[in-house]
Amino acid sequence: MPDFLTGLQSLDIGQFRNIETARLAFSPDLNLITGPNAAGKTSLLEAVYCLGRVRSFRTSDADQLIRYGQAAFRVVGRVGLQDERVIPVGIQRRPGHYDIHLEGQPLRRLSDLAGRFPVHLMTGDTTNILNGGPRYRRQSLDWALFHVEHSYRNAWQRYAKALRQRNAALKDHAPAAQVTAWDGELVDAAAALDRLRRNYLSDLSGYVARELAVLLPGKGFVIRYQPGWAKDLNLPEALEKSLDKDRSRGYTQAGPHRADYALLVDDRPAQTHYSRGQQKTIIVGFLLGQVKLQHALEAPKGAFLLDDLASELDAEHQARVLAGLAELETQVFVTAISTHALDLAAWPLHKRFHVEHGVIQEVV
Ligand SMILES: Nc1ncnc2c1ncn2[C@@H]1O[C@H](COP(=O)(O)OP(=O)(O)OP(=O)(O)O)[C@@H](O)[C@H]1O
Ligand SMILES: [Mg+2]
């Protein structure tokens, strides 16, 4: 059973998205949030996320979180720490500006709040990991690494900038020397991205394999990483080789922006060789592995947010995800249209909340 004191104990919300006001006391284990479409379920998760990360997972413009026609939103939580203290954390957003309070004191830098209350998020479009294009897998990878590797964001930004400049030169039909002038910075940032991605996927491979050993016994699992250029070349060689083609097409073809990975079960790609049901099981193993690795990499316990899991997974697979999360002994928030079919035996302290038109009520 989770430590009763850790996690988000209560939350006050004012003028956040379609939630005018709410005052909620949460369970330290599972909080189930139900309600029809557009009720405000994801908005509630977003408020919790915002408290932990001082940003949204749906928009980069925090002003959009302010309820239409209002001057500011306010989210105040009481967070239980591992050392048994309970601290109030408050965040307010006026257009263009955050005000943050920790234990009644204003915080000057947003980063001071980070790490006090880590939140992890899993959203519903999980089958994209198998059936979507490489972009989805890269996004998932980037997302995970942004959260656990501080140097990743910096390398990613440096890479994106060098790539933008190089592509602009290609598009302008600039002389080759003006194109390759960016290669040094590009290759340098790419090396950092590639190393962090490779290490993360290698760790993740082990975590997922452990989950699948239970879910799909007797089958081997491995993640095959593809860095974004030909295996037998290093990146400078790949850039040199594709320079003529880059110049005729007007963009850079080799590099981490083209990376991908495949989930191999018994050496066969999961999306082409397994049934729909097996694919769901593989996705569940992948998600649980990701969640557990994320948890292992980030020491303080926080909360897990699962948005709309039921939209992709049937009752049996949802139950497996919840069983895996129960092993983490951490606070969990799950949204769903309905949760009738769920077995909640592993969650003796669970609470239910129902949302309608932005009004949230505990179901007792
Ligand atoms: N700043 C805002 N002010 C007021 N309402 C907003 C704001 N931003 C979004 N909304 C509205 O809030 C409502 C709730 O959205 P939300 O995504 O939380 O619903 P949901 O319960 O997760 O629905 P679904 O089941 O479809 O995912 C939507 O109708 C949305 O248009
Ligand atoms: Mg939603």
Short mmCIF file of C-alpha atoms and ligand atoms in Angstrom, two decimals:
data_model
loop_
_atom_site.label_atom_id
_atom_site.label_comp_id
_atom_site.label_asym_id
_atom_site.label_seq_id
_atom_site.Cartn_x
_atom_site.Cartn_y
_atom_site.Cartn_z
CA MET A 1 0.00 0.00 0.00
CA PRO A 2 1.33 3.45 -0.79
CA ASP A 3 2.63 5.71 1.88
CA PHE A 4 -0.46 7.47 3.08
CA LEU A 5 1.27 10.79 3.26
CA THR A 6 2.92 11.04 -0.14
CA GLY A 7 1.22 12.36 -3.23
CA LEU A 8 -1.35 15.03 -3.80
CA GLN A 9 -3.69 15.07 -0.81
CA SER A 10 -6.02 17.80 -1.92
CA LEU A 11 -6.52 20.27 -4.70
CA ASP A 12 -8.30 23.59 -5.06
CA ILE A 13 -8.99 24.68 -8.61
CA GLY A 14 -10.32 28.03 -9.77
CA GLN A 15 -11.05 29.11 -13.37
CA PHE A 16 -8.94 26.39 -14.99
CA ARG A 17 -10.18 25.36 -18.48
CA ASN A 18 -13.90 24.61 -18.08
CA ILE A 19 -13.61 24.09 -14.31
CA GLU A 20 -14.94 27.16 -12.54
CA THR A 21 -14.15 25.91 -9.09
CA ALA A 22 -13.42 22.60 -7.40
CA ARG A 23 -12.21 21.49 -4.01
CA LEU A 24 -11.09 17.85 -3.94
CA ALA A 25 -9.55 15.45 -1.43
CA PHE A 26 -7.71 12.63 -3.20
CA SER A 27 -6.91 9.05 -2.39
CA PRO A 28 -3.22 8.16 -1.94
CA ASP A 29 -3.73 5.17 -4.22
CA LEU A 30 -6.20 5.30 -7.09
CA ASN A 31 -8.40 8.21 -8.15
CA LEU A 32 -10.88 7.34 -10.90
CA ILE A 33 -12.29 10.25 -12.84
CA THR A 34 -15.32 9.54 -14.98
CA GLY A 35 -17.71 11.63 -17.03
CA PRO A 36 -18.96 12.13 -20.60
CA ASN A 37 -16.98 13.67 -23.45
CA ALA A 38 -16.04 17.32 -22.93
CA ALA A 39 -16.95 17.13 -19.22
CA GLY A 40 -13.53 18.28 -18.02
CA LYS A 41 -11.74 15.00 -17.15
CA THR A 42 -8.56 15.77 -19.05
CA SER A 43 -8.71 19.32 -17.72
CA LEU A 44 -8.59 17.98 -14.15
CA LEU A 45 -5.52 15.88 -15.00
CA GLU A 46 -4.02 18.92 -16.66
CA ALA A 47 -4.47 20.93 -13.45
CA VAL A 48 -2.65 18.20 -11.47
CA TYR A 49 0.07 18.06 -14.13
CA CYS A 50 0.40 21.84 -14.09
CA LEU A 51 1.02 21.79 -10.35
CA GLY A 52 3.88 19.34 -10.79
CA ARG A 53 5.42 20.62 -13.97
CA VAL A 54 4.30 24.23 -14.27
CA ARG A 55 3.05 23.63 -17.79
CA SER A 56 0.43 21.77 -19.72
CA PHE A 57 0.70 18.57 -21.72
CA ARG A 58 -1.79 19.89 -24.27
CA THR A 59 -0.54 23.36 -25.11
CA SER A 60 2.65 25.36 -24.90
CA ASP A 61 0.57 28.51 -24.29
CA ALA A 62 -0.48 28.42 -20.64
CA ASP A 63 -2.85 31.36 -21.17
CA GLN A 64 -5.19 28.90 -22.90
CA LEU A 65 -5.66 27.19 -19.54
CA ILE A 66 -7.40 30.25 -18.10
CA ARG A 67 -11.14 29.80 -18.22
CA TYR A 68 -12.67 31.80 -21.05
CA GLY A 69 -13.49 35.35 -19.97
CA GLN A 70 -11.54 35.11 -16.69
CA ALA A 71 -8.45 37.04 -15.59
CA ALA A 72 -6.44 34.16 -14.12
CA PHE A 73 -6.52 30.53 -13.04
CA ARG A 74 -5.42 29.23 -9.69
CA VAL A 75 -4.45 25.69 -8.61
CA VAL A 76 -3.47 25.03 -5.00
CA GLY A 77 -2.47 21.59 -3.76
CA ARG A 78 -1.32 20.03 -0.53
CA VAL A 79 1.51 17.68 -1.32
CA GLY A 80 2.70 14.97 1.08
CA LEU A 81 6.47 14.53 0.99
CA GLN A 82 8.50 11.42 1.79
CA ASP A 83 9.71 13.01 5.02
CA GLU A 84 6.07 13.10 6.19
CA ARG A 85 5.70 16.84 5.83
CA VAL A 86 2.72 18.19 3.93
CA ILE A 87 3.43 21.34 1.96
CA PRO A 88 1.03 23.69 0.21
CA VAL A 89 1.92 24.45 -3.39
CA GLY A 90 0.07 27.14 -5.31
CA ILE A 91 0.24 28.22 -8.89
CA GLN A 92 -1.57 31.07 -10.53
CA ARG A 93 -1.52 32.24 -14.11
CA ARG A 94 -2.39 35.68 -15.33
CA PRO A 95 -1.92 36.23 -19.09
CA GLY A 96 1.78 35.87 -19.77
CA HIS A 97 2.83 35.35 -16.17
CA TYR A 98 3.01 32.61 -13.53
CA ASP A 99 2.96 33.19 -9.77
CA ILE A 100 4.11 30.22 -7.74
CA HIS A 101 4.02 29.73 -4.00
CA LEU A 102 5.66 26.97 -2.06
CA GLU A 103 4.83 26.78 1.64
CA GLY A 104 3.54 30.34 1.47
CA GLN A 105 6.75 31.73 -0.02
CA PRO A 106 6.84 33.07 -3.58
CA LEU A 107 9.19 31.18 -5.88
CA ARG A 108 11.24 33.16 -8.31
CA ARG A 109 12.17 30.37 -10.67
CA LEU A 110 9.73 27.78 -11.99
CA SER A 111 12.45 25.15 -11.79
CA ASP A 112 12.43 25.46 -7.97
CA LEU A 113 9.13 23.65 -7.98
CA ALA A 114 10.31 20.82 -10.18
CA GLY A 115 11.08 17.63 -8.33
CA ARG A 116 8.82 18.46 -5.37
CA PHE A 117 5.89 16.73 -6.94
CA PRO A 118 6.85 14.71 -10.03
CA VAL A 119 3.98 13.76 -12.28
CA HIS A 120 4.08 11.19 -15.05
CA LEU A 121 1.56 11.06 -17.82
CA MET A 122 0.29 8.35 -20.12
CA THR A 123 -2.24 9.36 -22.75
CA GLY A 124 -4.71 7.32 -24.72
CA ASP A 125 -3.20 7.23 -28.19
CA THR A 126 -1.07 4.29 -27.22
CA THR A 127 -1.58 2.12 -30.30
CA ASN A 128 0.33 4.74 -32.31
CA ILE A 129 3.47 3.26 -30.79
CA LEU A 130 2.92 0.22 -32.99
CA ASN A 131 0.74 1.36 -35.83
CA GLY A 132 1.54 5.04 -36.23
CA GLY A 133 4.43 6.49 -38.21
CA PRO A 134 7.98 6.98 -36.85
CA ARG A 135 6.97 10.46 -35.68
CA TYR A 136 4.83 8.99 -32.88
CA ARG A 137 7.60 6.74 -31.66
CA ARG A 138 10.09 9.59 -31.73
CA GLN A 139 7.67 11.83 -29.85
CA SER A 140 7.18 9.20 -27.17
CA LEU A 141 10.94 8.75 -26.87
CA ASP A 142 11.62 12.48 -26.75
CA TRP A 143 8.86 12.98 -24.22
CA ALA A 144 10.29 10.34 -21.90
CA LEU A 145 13.82 11.69 -22.20
CA PHE A 146 12.81 15.33 -21.71
CA HIS A 147 11.47 14.30 -18.33
CA VAL A 148 14.38 12.26 -17.06
CA GLU A 149 17.52 13.60 -18.77
CA HIS A 150 18.27 17.25 -18.20
CA SER A 151 20.91 17.40 -20.91
CA TYR A 152 18.50 15.99 -23.48
CA ARG A 153 16.45 19.14 -23.92
CA ASN A 154 19.55 21.20 -24.53
CA ALA A 155 20.94 18.74 -27.11
CA TRP A 156 17.54 18.53 -28.78
CA GLN A 157 17.26 22.31 -29.07
CA ARG A 158 20.80 22.65 -30.42
CA TYR A 159 20.12 19.92 -32.95
CA ALA A 160 16.80 21.42 -34.06
CA LYS A 161 18.42 24.82 -34.56
CA ALA A 162 21.35 23.49 -36.60
CA LEU A 163 18.98 21.38 -38.68
CA ARG A 164 16.72 24.37 -39.34
CA GLN A 165 19.68 26.45 -40.53
CA ARG A 166 21.05 23.67 -42.68
CA ASN A 167 17.66 23.05 -44.27
CA ALA A 168 17.21 26.77 -44.90
CA ALA A 169 20.55 26.83 -46.76
CA LEU A 170 19.48 23.77 -48.78
CA LYS A 171 16.17 25.35 -49.66
CA ASP A 172 17.89 28.56 -50.78
CA HIS A 173 20.17 26.49 -53.09
CA ALA A 174 23.13 27.98 -51.22
CA PRO A 175 26.66 26.81 -52.12
CA ALA A 176 27.65 23.45 -50.59
CA ALA A 177 30.06 25.13 -48.16
CA GLN A 178 27.20 27.12 -46.62
CA VAL A 179 25.23 23.93 -46.12
CA THR A 180 28.05 21.90 -44.59
CA ALA A 181 29.02 24.82 -42.37
CA TRP A 182 26.28 23.56 -40.04
CA ASP A 183 27.48 19.97 -39.99
CA GLY A 184 29.86 20.37 -37.04
CA GLU A 185 27.14 21.62 -34.68
CA LEU A 186 24.61 19.19 -36.15
CA VAL A 187 26.87 16.18 -35.64
CA ASP A 188 27.86 17.27 -32.15
CA ALA A 189 24.27 17.67 -30.93
CA ALA A 190 23.25 14.51 -32.78
CA ALA A 191 25.90 12.50 -30.93
CA ALA A 192 24.39 13.54 -27.58
CA LEU A 193 20.84 12.75 -28.70
CA ASP A 194 21.88 9.42 -30.15
CA ARG A 195 23.75 8.35 -27.04
CA LEU A 196 20.88 9.27 -24.68
CA ARG A 197 18.27 7.64 -26.92
CA ARG A 198 20.34 4.49 -27.30
CA ASN A 199 20.89 4.14 -23.55
CA TYR A 200 17.28 4.85 -22.73
CA LEU A 201 15.93 2.36 -25.26
CA SER A 202 18.36 -0.28 -24.07
CA ASP A 203 17.12 0.19 -20.48
CA LEU A 204 13.53 0.30 -21.68
CA SER A 205 14.00 -2.90 -23.64
CA GLY A 206 14.93 -4.69 -20.41
CA TYR A 207 12.00 -3.23 -18.48
CA VAL A 208 9.48 -4.15 -21.18
CA ALA A 209 10.97 -7.63 -21.53
CA ARG A 210 10.38 -8.16 -17.81
CA GLU A 211 6.73 -7.15 -18.15
CA LEU A 212 6.20 -9.32 -21.21
CA ALA A 213 7.81 -12.32 -19.55
CA VAL A 214 4.63 -12.32 -17.43
CA LEU A 215 2.12 -11.15 -20.03
CA LEU A 216 3.37 -13.21 -23.00
CA PRO A 217 5.38 -15.99 -21.39
CA GLY A 218 8.03 -17.71 -23.47
CA LYS A 219 8.48 -14.91 -25.98
CA GLY A 220 11.63 -12.83 -26.28
CA PHE A 221 11.39 -9.08 -26.54
CA VAL A 222 13.80 -6.47 -27.77
CA ILE A 223 13.63 -2.87 -29.04
CA ARG A 224 15.56 -2.34 -32.26
CA TYR A 225 16.83 1.21 -32.55
CA GLN A 226 17.42 2.94 -35.85
CA PRO A 227 19.35 6.20 -35.31
CA GLY A 228 18.20 7.96 -38.49
CA TRP A 229 20.99 7.10 -40.90
CA ALA A 230 22.51 3.96 -42.48
CA LYS A 231 23.89 1.44 -39.98
CA ASP A 232 27.22 0.98 -41.71
CA LEU A 233 28.08 4.71 -41.69
CA ASN A 234 28.69 7.32 -39.03
CA LEU A 235 26.69 10.54 -39.29
CA PRO A 236 29.41 12.66 -40.98
CA GLU A 237 29.76 9.93 -43.61
CA ALA A 238 25.99 9.72 -44.05
CA LEU A 239 25.72 13.51 -44.42
CA GLU A 240 28.52 13.54 -46.98
CA LYS A 241 26.96 10.69 -48.92
CA SER A 242 23.54 12.31 -49.12
CA LEU A 243 24.71 15.89 -49.74
CA ASP A 244 23.85 15.88 -53.47
CA LYS A 245 20.42 14.41 -52.79
CA ASP A 246 19.88 16.85 -49.89
CA ARG A 247 20.65 19.74 -52.24
CA SER A 248 18.28 18.55 -54.93
CA ARG A 249 15.48 17.82 -52.46
CA GLY A 250 16.06 20.86 -50.30
CA TYR A 251 16.26 19.15 -46.90
CA THR A 252 18.54 17.00 -44.76
CA GLN A 253 17.82 13.31 -45.01
CA ALA A 254 20.15 11.76 -42.45
CA GLY A 255 20.09 12.44 -38.71
CA PRO A 256 18.26 11.91 -35.41
CA HIS A 257 15.16 13.65 -36.83
CA ARG A 258 14.69 10.45 -38.85
CA ALA A 259 15.25 8.01 -35.98
CA ASP A 260 12.82 5.19 -35.30
CA TYR A 261 12.57 2.00 -33.30
CA ALA A 262 10.74 -1.27 -33.66
CA LEU A 263 9.32 -3.58 -31.01
CA LEU A 264 10.44 -7.10 -31.84
CA VAL A 265 8.77 -10.10 -30.26
CA ASP A 266 10.67 -13.31 -30.96
CA ASP A 267 12.61 -11.27 -33.54
CA ARG A 268 9.48 -10.31 -35.46
CA PRO A 269 7.98 -6.78 -35.64
CA ALA A 270 5.01 -6.60 -33.30
CA GLN A 271 2.79 -4.67 -35.71
CA THR A 272 3.07 -7.11 -38.63
CA HIS A 273 3.32 -10.54 -37.03
CA TYR A 274 0.92 -10.53 -34.11
CA SER A 275 -2.83 -10.52 -33.62
CA ARG A 276 -4.73 -7.47 -32.45
CA GLY A 277 -5.09 -8.97 -28.97
CA GLN A 278 -1.40 -9.81 -28.76
CA GLN A 279 -0.56 -6.30 -29.94
CA LYS A 280 -2.61 -4.83 -27.11
CA THR A 281 -0.75 -7.02 -24.65
CA ILE A 282 2.56 -5.90 -26.13
CA ILE A 283 1.47 -2.25 -25.79
CA VAL A 284 0.49 -2.83 -22.17
CA GLY A 285 3.92 -4.35 -21.50
CA PHE A 286 5.55 -1.43 -23.27
CA LEU A 287 3.59 1.15 -21.25
CA LEU A 288 4.24 -0.57 -17.94
CA GLY A 289 7.92 -0.93 -18.76
CA GLN A 290 8.06 2.76 -19.65
CA VAL A 291 6.25 3.79 -16.48
CA LYS A 292 8.48 1.65 -14.26
CA LEU A 293 11.66 2.86 -15.90
CA GLN A 294 10.48 6.46 -15.61
CA HIS A 295 9.76 5.81 -11.98
CA ALA A 296 13.15 4.23 -11.39
CA LEU A 297 14.94 7.17 -13.02
CA GLU A 298 13.13 9.83 -11.04
CA ALA A 299 13.63 9.24 -7.35
CA PRO A 300 10.88 11.15 -5.50
CA LYS A 301 7.47 9.56 -5.69
CA GLY A 302 4.81 11.59 -7.35
CA ALA A 303 1.66 10.80 -9.22
CA PHE A 304 0.79 8.90 -12.37
CA LEU A 305 -1.82 10.35 -14.68
CA LEU A 306 -3.52 8.08 -17.21
CA ASP A 307 -5.72 9.92 -19.63
CA ASP A 308 -8.40 7.99 -21.46
CA LEU A 309 -6.77 4.61 -21.25
CA ALA A 310 -10.03 2.81 -21.83
CA SER A 311 -10.42 4.32 -25.29
CA GLU A 312 -7.81 1.91 -26.63
CA LEU A 313 -7.81 -1.00 -24.25
CA ASP A 314 -10.56 -3.45 -23.32
CA ALA A 315 -11.38 -4.30 -19.71
CA GLU A 316 -8.88 -7.16 -19.52
CA HIS A 317 -5.99 -5.03 -20.75
CA GLN A 318 -6.99 -2.09 -18.58
CA ALA A 319 -6.94 -4.42 -15.59
CA ARG A 320 -3.39 -5.45 -16.49
CA VAL A 321 -2.24 -1.86 -16.65
CA LEU A 322 -3.82 -1.13 -13.28
CA ALA A 323 -2.29 -4.27 -11.76
CA GLY A 324 1.12 -3.15 -13.00
CA LEU A 325 0.61 0.34 -11.61
CA ALA A 326 -0.49 -1.07 -8.26
CA GLU A 327 2.99 -2.63 -7.98
CA LEU A 328 4.52 0.84 -8.11
CA GLU A 329 2.81 1.83 -4.88
CA THR A 330 2.26 5.36 -6.04
CA GLN A 331 -0.69 7.68 -6.43
CA VAL A 332 -2.59 7.22 -9.69
CA PHE A 333 -5.21 9.31 -11.48
CA VAL A 334 -7.17 7.61 -14.26
CA THR A 335 -9.80 9.17 -16.51
CA ALA A 336 -12.39 7.13 -18.37
CA ILE A 337 -15.88 7.51 -19.80
CA SER A 338 -16.91 4.63 -17.56
CA THR A 339 -15.09 2.35 -15.14
CA HIS A 340 -17.75 -0.28 -14.47
CA ALA A 341 -15.67 -3.22 -15.62
CA LEU A 342 -12.58 -2.49 -13.53
CA ASP A 343 -11.43 -4.79 -10.76
CA LEU A 344 -10.26 -2.54 -7.95
CA ALA A 345 -9.18 -5.19 -5.46
CA ALA A 346 -5.57 -3.95 -5.51
CA TRP A 347 -6.71 -0.42 -4.59
CA PRO A 348 -8.33 -0.55 -1.18
CA LEU A 349 -8.33 3.23 -0.78
CA HIS A 350 -9.55 4.21 -4.23
CA LYS A 351 -11.87 7.16 -4.73
CA ARG A 352 -14.19 8.01 -7.58
CA PHE A 353 -14.92 11.42 -9.00
CA HIS A 354 -17.57 12.28 -11.54
CA VAL A 355 -17.23 15.29 -13.82
CA GLU A 356 -20.01 16.99 -15.73
CA HIS A 357 -19.85 20.40 -17.43
CA GLY A 358 -16.74 21.25 -15.44
CA VAL A 359 -18.31 20.36 -12.09
CA ILE A 360 -16.39 17.65 -10.20
CA GLN A 361 -17.98 15.64 -7.45
CA GLU A 362 -16.66 12.79 -5.37
CA VAL A 363 -18.83 9.69 -5.77
CA VAL A 364 -19.52 8.21 -2.37
N1 LIG B 1 -9.86 27.92 -21.43
C1 LIG B 1 -11.04 27.28 -21.45
N2 LIG B 1 -12.13 27.79 -20.84
C2 LIG B 1 -13.32 27.15 -20.84
N3 LIG B 1 -13.51 25.95 -21.42
C3 LIG B 1 -12.45 25.39 -22.05
C4 LIG B 1 -11.18 26.00 -22.09
N4 LIG B 1 -10.33 25.20 -22.77
C5 LIG B 1 -11.04 24.14 -23.12
N5 LIG B 1 -12.34 24.23 -22.71
C6 LIG B 1 -13.43 23.28 -22.87
O1 LIG B 1 -13.43 22.41 -21.76
C7 LIG B 1 -14.19 21.25 -22.07
C8 LIG B 1 -13.61 20.04 -21.38
O2 LIG B 1 -12.50 19.55 -22.06
P1 LIG B 1 -11.73 18.23 -21.60
O3 LIG B 1 -10.72 17.96 -22.65
O4 LIG B 1 -11.28 18.38 -20.21
O5 LIG B 1 -12.90 17.15 -21.65
P2 LIG B 1 -12.86 15.57 -21.33
O6 LIG B 1 -13.82 15.31 -20.20
O7 LIG B 1 -11.46 15.11 -21.18
O8 LIG B 1 -13.52 14.99 -22.65
P3 LIG B 1 -13.15 13.68 -23.55
O9 LIG B 1 -13.84 12.52 -22.92
O10 LIG B 1 -13.77 14.04 -24.87
O11 LIG B 1 -11.67 13.57 -23.62
C9 LIG B 1 -14.21 21.19 -23.60
O12 LIG B 1 -15.54 21.42 -24.05
C10 LIG B 1 -13.30 22.33 -24.03
O13 LIG B 1 -13.72 22.93 -25.22
MG MG B 2 -10.24 13.92 -22.35
#
